[in-house]
């Protein structure tokens, strides 16, 4: 088991955001979390990456507990998060942004190899490597945010709403790249409002409702589930 | 005469041309969709219309009169109001106070009247208008909650309520459906139709094609800062250029 | 809400009664102290209009000086009655602010802060440079006191009552402004200026308005000060004094009307209490300041709410 989230609770002040969430992710898995706004999808990601500390429950990564570790330690262990809203350093160049993603690493040769692999996934970033990030289009900025996360050479990639505010054709392009990245052996956890897309890409899905797992199962089965259809797919 | 006429609009930022010689017009009572790839110039177009940017060339006519280069508050005074990408609200104020800020044009007062309380009638009228728009947008029960405590769907509804409080003729909506689930999207579509039925012309920038195709009879497509095409949802869906530039394979439309 | 309002009204009434009774029981030196403290309350509360719009300026104290010089010159050189020169001090500070707003409000935030500092220093230099009429760096002396029947306003107690009356009136007006439509609009301009503009608010006009009103009231405060001191110099309005105002506001809290008042009163009293330890006074002050920021990041204004919450929980249990 690569990642195992066991009965995690998270509270903001006194309000429970997660009330016992359990998720299992295998090596090379592709998992999606779907659910309404405020159901706890982003909080789950933030708990895994160490940005929120659980009030109870455990999170294990490759068998070791990580729920007491700081975000930078968790990143070093191999979990990278792409936050919502295409957050890139707008005044830095594309290349500088990517190099910042390898901030915790020293091995120049391995960094170079990962940079090549990012450029392989995103040829457009290579074309624009000297440009300031603010001059990129929204889709390219999202690609840069994903590329930066890949530069830490993660075993697990967490993505929060990567399709938000992007043109349909760009969403499609990013979706293809996510599948490619996953095929190279990086496990992916995808949080998406676009449940249609998410269940199409992922192998396994979890449906969050008011801080709990309401449903889980293989993604294609969830897509046929009547409740999921009416509540999240809008069919 | 169209309500809004964009005539040969061009906007440069330094060496970059964000909009290049774009012309289109919107009729009174329409819900117009404005779509295109990220960076095609849709938001720049909105900012030019609402006065946040001054066009480099070309003109913007509202009811035949130029509003080019006027300040945002002046353009709001003429009945053009925009909502913002993502949720822009006064988070630390109550829902009612948010709507009340929207009533600025009917409630503004001078300092002497404010101190001596001589503006009572104006303020009562503003409070009444604020209550009306909240009722209209289905937010009456939440009027005393803080804006930051609302769920996303209600926050977007409140953003529209603030805009409506200033009694606009033309409402520019910037990605009102982003991040919404199907249920929230449905409710927001109903509200948008209701706003339109009450006599407000709407221009909508949005990537959610279900919403755009469902709401608009006419869609304008921008690409690389130029007008790519205009047409009905059916025409747009089948336009090879739009598919290539924007819609993609489109099995998820 | 009801209980909250009741506490406010009762608290304000108790404070006023205490202030009316208190001075007779104080030593001469402490009578001086509460006069300046009351004036300083007007200084911080008028500054609140600036913090409401989010544009923290460094020129506020210099505007106080504009009021002070105006009232001093009018009453001493032109023989204008002090009763008239005090309101005129406010008018002139407001007029200067209106003129300065043209260059100043081309800037916002950090640039505005630095710009306001530079313009303020320029005004202070003018007071030093133009010996006529400002008296250079030694300023203006023998400024007349107000006269009314046989009351001797050179004495601290009568002058204190005068200051108390004027400051109370000013605070009432400022409170009304903050709770009016204009206060709501200033808040809107501060937090989401583009949203406010999109529904028709002229943000520039409201920033200017706040600056002018703040200057009018701090101008009055300046006039009250000089007619008690009897002299005015450029050094009284330096940036060092401005830093004290900022500290009062930050320690008191800037989310409520009474926060800055609390800050000014509590810190001034502490400062006074440590007068005996002259040598280490700045150090004590510094430690208190750091402690306040660490333990009360939302300022002294959060303390009553904290107690109320405790009390409620007790009674609920």
mmCIF file with all atom_site columns, C-alpha atoms in Angstrom, chain C residues 8-127:
data_model
loop_
_atom_site.group_PDB
_atom_site.id
_atom_site.type_symbol
_atom_site.label_atom_id
_atom_site.label_alt_id
_atom_site.label_comp_id
_atom_site.label_asym_id
_atom_site.label_entity_id
_atom_site.label_seq_id
_atom_site.pdbx_PDB_ins_code
_atom_site.Cartn_x
_atom_site.Cartn_y
_atom_site.Cartn_z
_atom_site.occupancy
_atom_site.B_iso_or_equiv
_atom_site.pdbx_formal_charge
_atom_site.auth_seq_id
_atom_site.auth_comp_id
_atom_site.auth_asym_id
_atom_site.auth_atom_id
_atom_site.pdbx_PDB_model_num
ATOM 1   C CA . UNK C 1 8   ? -21.414 49.940 25.336 1.00 0.00 ? 8   UNK C CA 1
ATOM 2   C CA . UNK C 1 9   ? -23.888 52.585 26.450 1.00 0.00 ? 9   UNK C CA 1
ATOM 3   C CA . UNK C 1 10  ? -23.312 51.875 30.138 1.00 0.00 ? 10  UNK C CA 1
ATOM 4   C CA . UNK C 1 11  ? -19.536 51.831 29.672 1.00 0.00 ? 11  UNK C CA 1
ATOM 5   C CA . UNK C 1 12  ? -19.524 55.111 27.801 1.00 0.00 ? 12  UNK C CA 1
ATOM 6   C CA . UNK C 1 13  ? -21.780 56.784 30.388 1.00 0.00 ? 13  UNK C CA 1
ATOM 7   C CA . UNK C 1 14  ? -19.624 55.541 33.284 1.00 0.00 ? 14  UNK C CA 1
ATOM 8   C CA . UNK C 1 15  ? -16.485 56.788 31.554 1.00 0.00 ? 15  UNK C CA 1
ATOM 9   C CA . UNK C 1 16  ? -17.982 60.229 30.973 1.00 0.00 ? 16  UNK C CA 1
ATOM 10  C CA . UNK C 1 17  ? -19.159 60.563 34.578 1.00 0.00 ? 17  UNK C CA 1
ATOM 11  C CA . UNK C 1 18  ? -15.744 59.471 35.823 1.00 0.00 ? 18  UNK C CA 1
ATOM 12  C CA . UNK C 1 19  ? -14.079 62.027 33.566 1.00 0.00 ? 19  UNK C CA 1
ATOM 13  C CA . UNK C 1 20  ? -16.320 64.800 34.864 1.00 0.00 ? 20  UNK C CA 1
ATOM 14  C CA . UNK C 1 21  ? -15.681 63.989 38.531 1.00 0.00 ? 21  UNK C CA 1
ATOM 15  C CA . UNK C 1 22  ? -12.074 62.914 38.284 1.00 0.00 ? 22  UNK C CA 1
ATOM 16  C CA . UNK C 1 23  ? -10.000 66.060 37.609 1.00 0.00 ? 23  UNK C CA 1
ATOM 17  C CA . UNK C 1 24  ? -10.742 67.745 40.962 1.00 0.00 ? 24  UNK C CA 1
ATOM 18  C CA . UNK C 1 25  ? -9.137  64.805 42.741 1.00 0.00 ? 25  UNK C CA 1
ATOM 19  C CA . UNK C 1 26  ? -5.912  64.761 40.725 1.00 0.00 ? 26  UNK C CA 1
ATOM 20  C CA . UNK C 1 27  ? -2.538  66.362 41.290 1.00 0.00 ? 27  UNK C CA 1
ATOM 21  C CA . UNK C 1 28  ? -1.649  69.300 39.090 1.00 0.00 ? 28  UNK C CA 1
ATOM 22  C CA . UNK C 1 29  ? 0.696   67.211 37.044 1.00 0.00 ? 29  UNK C CA 1
ATOM 23  C CA . UNK C 1 30  ? -1.919  64.532 36.407 1.00 0.00 ? 30  UNK C CA 1
ATOM 24  C CA . UNK C 1 31  ? -4.445  67.144 35.379 1.00 0.00 ? 31  UNK C CA 1
ATOM 25  C CA . UNK C 1 32  ? -2.046  68.082 32.599 1.00 0.00 ? 32  UNK C CA 1
ATOM 26  C CA . UNK C 1 33  ? -1.794  64.462 31.666 1.00 0.00 ? 33  UNK C CA 1
ATOM 27  C CA . UNK C 1 34  ? -5.506  63.870 31.202 1.00 0.00 ? 34  UNK C CA 1
ATOM 28  C CA . UNK C 1 35  ? -5.858  67.003 29.079 1.00 0.00 ? 35  UNK C CA 1
ATOM 29  C CA . UNK C 1 36  ? -3.284  65.718 26.615 1.00 0.00 ? 36  UNK C CA 1
ATOM 30  C CA . UNK C 1 37  ? -4.726  62.228 26.813 1.00 0.00 ? 37  UNK C CA 1
ATOM 31  C CA . UNK C 1 38  ? -8.193  63.495 25.899 1.00 0.00 ? 38  UNK C CA 1
ATOM 32  C CA . UNK C 1 39  ? -6.746  65.414 22.970 1.00 0.00 ? 39  UNK C CA 1
ATOM 33  C CA . UNK C 1 40  ? -4.846  62.293 21.888 1.00 0.00 ? 40  UNK C CA 1
ATOM 34  C CA . UNK C 1 41  ? -8.078  60.322 21.902 1.00 0.00 ? 41  UNK C CA 1
ATOM 35  C CA . UNK C 1 42  ? -9.385  62.715 19.246 1.00 0.00 ? 42  UNK C CA 1
ATOM 36  C CA . UNK C 1 43  ? -6.127  62.239 17.325 1.00 0.00 ? 43  UNK C CA 1
ATOM 37  C CA . UNK C 1 44  ? -6.489  58.436 17.150 1.00 0.00 ? 44  UNK C CA 1
ATOM 38  C CA . UNK C 1 45  ? -10.225 58.423 16.512 1.00 0.00 ? 45  UNK C CA 1
ATOM 39  C CA . UNK C 1 46  ? -9.887  60.859 13.622 1.00 0.00 ? 46  UNK C CA 1
ATOM 40  C CA . UNK C 1 47  ? -7.054  58.683 12.271 1.00 0.00 ? 47  UNK C CA 1
ATOM 41  C CA . UNK C 1 48  ? -9.545  55.837 12.239 1.00 0.00 ? 48  UNK C CA 1
ATOM 42  C CA . UNK C 1 49  ? -11.066 57.259 9.060  1.00 0.00 ? 49  UNK C CA 1
ATOM 43  C CA . UNK C 1 50  ? -7.757  56.557 7.360  1.00 0.00 ? 50  UNK C CA 1
ATOM 44  C CA . UNK C 1 51  ? -7.514  53.003 8.705  1.00 0.00 ? 51  UNK C CA 1
ATOM 45  C CA . UNK C 1 52  ? -11.126 52.444 7.599  1.00 0.00 ? 52  UNK C CA 1
ATOM 46  C CA . UNK C 1 53  ? -10.204 53.102 3.979  1.00 0.00 ? 53  UNK C CA 1
ATOM 47  C CA . UNK C 1 54  ? -7.024  51.067 4.370  1.00 0.00 ? 54  UNK C CA 1
ATOM 48  C CA . UNK C 1 55  ? -4.754  53.988 3.515  1.00 0.00 ? 55  UNK C CA 1
ATOM 49  C CA . UNK C 1 56  ? -2.528  54.388 6.551  1.00 0.00 ? 56  UNK C CA 1
ATOM 50  C CA . UNK C 1 57  ? -0.922  57.800 6.241  1.00 0.00 ? 57  UNK C CA 1
ATOM 51  C CA . UNK C 1 58  ? 2.081   59.250 8.062  1.00 0.00 ? 58  UNK C CA 1
ATOM 52  C CA . UNK C 1 59  ? 0.888   62.831 7.643  1.00 0.00 ? 59  UNK C CA 1
ATOM 53  C CA . UNK C 1 60  ? -1.860  62.791 10.257 1.00 0.00 ? 60  UNK C CA 1
ATOM 54  C CA . UNK C 1 61  ? 0.219   64.443 12.990 1.00 0.00 ? 61  UNK C CA 1
ATOM 55  C CA . UNK C 1 62  ? 1.436   67.100 10.558 1.00 0.00 ? 62  UNK C CA 1
ATOM 56  C CA . UNK C 1 63  ? -2.210  67.917 9.792  1.00 0.00 ? 63  UNK C CA 1
ATOM 57  C CA . UNK C 1 64  ? -2.638  68.347 13.538 1.00 0.00 ? 64  UNK C CA 1
ATOM 58  C CA . UNK C 1 65  ? 0.202   70.853 13.271 1.00 0.00 ? 65  UNK C CA 1
ATOM 59  C CA . UNK C 1 66  ? -1.564  72.673 10.435 1.00 0.00 ? 66  UNK C CA 1
ATOM 60  C CA . UNK C 1 67  ? -4.534  73.150 12.769 1.00 0.00 ? 67  UNK C CA 1
ATOM 61  C CA . UNK C 1 68  ? -2.261  74.194 15.612 1.00 0.00 ? 68  UNK C CA 1
ATOM 62  C CA . UNK C 1 69  ? -0.375  76.812 13.558 1.00 0.00 ? 69  UNK C CA 1
ATOM 63  C CA . UNK C 1 70  ? -3.589  78.136 12.027 1.00 0.00 ? 70  UNK C CA 1
ATOM 64  C CA . UNK C 1 71  ? -5.254  78.669 15.365 1.00 0.00 ? 71  UNK C CA 1
ATOM 65  C CA . UNK C 1 72  ? -2.095  80.149 16.893 1.00 0.00 ? 72  UNK C CA 1
ATOM 66  C CA . UNK C 1 73  ? -1.546  82.637 14.061 1.00 0.00 ? 73  UNK C CA 1
ATOM 67  C CA . UNK C 1 74  ? -5.199  83.659 13.801 1.00 0.00 ? 74  UNK C CA 1
ATOM 68  C CA . UNK C 1 75  ? -5.579  84.301 17.513 1.00 0.00 ? 75  UNK C CA 1
ATOM 69  C CA . UNK C 1 76  ? -2.183  85.865 18.180 1.00 0.00 ? 76  UNK C CA 1
ATOM 70  C CA . UNK C 1 77  ? -1.417  87.865 15.006 1.00 0.00 ? 77  UNK C CA 1
ATOM 71  C CA . UNK C 1 78  ? -4.890  88.690 13.710 1.00 0.00 ? 78  UNK C CA 1
ATOM 72  C CA . UNK C 1 79  ? -6.693  88.924 17.024 1.00 0.00 ? 79  UNK C CA 1
ATOM 73  C CA . UNK C 1 80  ? -9.345  86.394 16.071 1.00 0.00 ? 80  UNK C CA 1
ATOM 74  C CA . UNK C 1 81  ? -11.254 85.006 19.057 1.00 0.00 ? 81  UNK C CA 1
ATOM 75  C CA . UNK C 1 82  ? -9.992  81.584 20.125 1.00 0.00 ? 82  UNK C CA 1
ATOM 76  C CA . UNK C 1 83  ? -13.595 80.344 20.001 1.00 0.00 ? 83  UNK C CA 1
ATOM 77  C CA . UNK C 1 84  ? -13.529 81.033 16.290 1.00 0.00 ? 84  UNK C CA 1
ATOM 78  C CA . UNK C 1 85  ? -9.904  80.104 15.603 1.00 0.00 ? 85  UNK C CA 1
ATOM 79  C CA . UNK C 1 86  ? -10.370 76.528 16.882 1.00 0.00 ? 86  UNK C CA 1
ATOM 80  C CA . UNK C 1 87  ? -13.054 75.587 14.300 1.00 0.00 ? 87  UNK C CA 1
ATOM 81  C CA . UNK C 1 88  ? -11.130 77.542 11.659 1.00 0.00 ? 88  UNK C CA 1
ATOM 82  C CA . UNK C 1 89  ? -8.108  75.374 12.477 1.00 0.00 ? 89  UNK C CA 1
ATOM 83  C CA . UNK C 1 90  ? -10.192 72.371 11.452 1.00 0.00 ? 90  UNK C CA 1
ATOM 84  C CA . UNK C 1 91  ? -11.325 74.103 8.278  1.00 0.00 ? 91  UNK C CA 1
ATOM 85  C CA . UNK C 1 92  ? -7.787  75.016 7.264  1.00 0.00 ? 92  UNK C CA 1
ATOM 86  C CA . UNK C 1 93  ? -6.423  71.512 7.951  1.00 0.00 ? 93  UNK C CA 1
ATOM 87  C CA . UNK C 1 94  ? -9.293  70.142 5.833  1.00 0.00 ? 94  UNK C CA 1
ATOM 88  C CA . UNK C 1 95  ? -8.523  72.601 3.035  1.00 0.00 ? 95  UNK C CA 1
ATOM 89  C CA . UNK C 1 96  ? -4.812  71.698 3.056  1.00 0.00 ? 96  UNK C CA 1
ATOM 90  C CA . UNK C 1 97  ? -5.795  68.010 2.955  1.00 0.00 ? 97  UNK C CA 1
ATOM 91  C CA . UNK C 1 98  ? -8.058  68.664 -0.036 1.00 0.00 ? 98  UNK C CA 1
ATOM 92  C CA . UNK C 1 99  ? -5.129  70.265 -1.906 1.00 0.00 ? 99  UNK C CA 1
ATOM 93  C CA . UNK C 1 100 ? -2.698  67.514 -0.928 1.00 0.00 ? 100 UNK C CA 1
ATOM 94  C CA . UNK C 1 101 ? -5.115  64.798 -1.988 1.00 0.00 ? 101 UNK C CA 1
ATOM 95  C CA . UNK C 1 102 ? -4.383  65.534 -5.648 1.00 0.00 ? 102 UNK C CA 1
ATOM 96  C CA . UNK C 1 103 ? -0.748  64.409 -5.510 1.00 0.00 ? 103 UNK C CA 1
ATOM 97  C CA . UNK C 1 104 ? -1.200  61.926 -2.640 1.00 0.00 ? 104 UNK C CA 1
ATOM 98  C CA . UNK C 1 105 ? -4.092  59.854 -3.959 1.00 0.00 ? 105 UNK C CA 1
ATOM 99  C CA . UNK C 1 106 ? -2.321  59.159 -7.206 1.00 0.00 ? 106 UNK C CA 1
ATOM 100 C CA . UNK C 1 107 ? -0.586  56.625 -4.991 1.00 0.00 ? 107 UNK C CA 1
ATOM 101 C CA . UNK C 1 108 ? -1.956  53.777 -2.911 1.00 0.00 ? 108 UNK C CA 1
ATOM 102 C CA . UNK C 1 109 ? -0.754  51.529 -0.120 1.00 0.00 ? 109 UNK C CA 1
ATOM 103 C CA . UNK C 1 110 ? 3.009   51.536 0.459  1.00 0.00 ? 110 UNK C CA 1
ATOM 104 C CA . UNK C 1 111 ? 3.630   54.383 -1.965 1.00 0.00 ? 111 UNK C CA 1
ATOM 105 C CA . UNK C 1 112 ? 0.904   56.408 -0.320 1.00 0.00 ? 112 UNK C CA 1
ATOM 106 C CA . UNK C 1 113 ? 2.484   55.783 3.080  1.00 0.00 ? 113 UNK C CA 1
ATOM 107 C CA . UNK C 1 114 ? 5.896   57.012 1.927  1.00 0.00 ? 114 UNK C CA 1
ATOM 108 C CA . UNK C 1 115 ? 4.378   59.834 -0.118 1.00 0.00 ? 115 UNK C CA 1
ATOM 109 C CA . UNK C 1 116 ? 2.395   61.061 2.873  1.00 0.00 ? 116 UNK C CA 1
ATOM 110 C CA . UNK C 1 117 ? 5.563   60.996 4.970  1.00 0.00 ? 117 UNK C CA 1
ATOM 111 C CA . UNK C 1 118 ? 7.492   63.033 2.389  1.00 0.00 ? 118 UNK C CA 1
ATOM 112 C CA . UNK C 1 119 ? 4.766   65.647 2.013  1.00 0.00 ? 119 UNK C CA 1
ATOM 113 C CA . UNK C 1 120 ? 4.434   65.902 5.787  1.00 0.00 ? 120 UNK C CA 1
ATOM 114 C CA . UNK C 1 121 ? 8.165   66.506 6.197  1.00 0.00 ? 121 UNK C CA 1
ATOM 115 C CA . UNK C 1 122 ? 8.012   69.169 3.482  1.00 0.00 ? 122 UNK C CA 1
ATOM 116 C CA . UNK C 1 123 ? 5.324   70.999 5.460  1.00 0.00 ? 123 UNK C CA 1
ATOM 117 C CA . UNK C 1 124 ? 7.378   70.769 8.642  1.00 0.00 ? 124 UNK C CA 1
ATOM 118 C CA . UNK C 1 125 ? 10.409  72.148 6.804  1.00 0.00 ? 125 UNK C CA 1
ATOM 119 C CA . UNK C 1 126 ? 8.281   75.064 5.637  1.00 0.00 ? 126 UNK C CA 1
ATOM 120 C CA . UNK C 1 127 ? 7.479   75.881 9.274  1.00 0.00 ? 127 UNK C CA 1
#
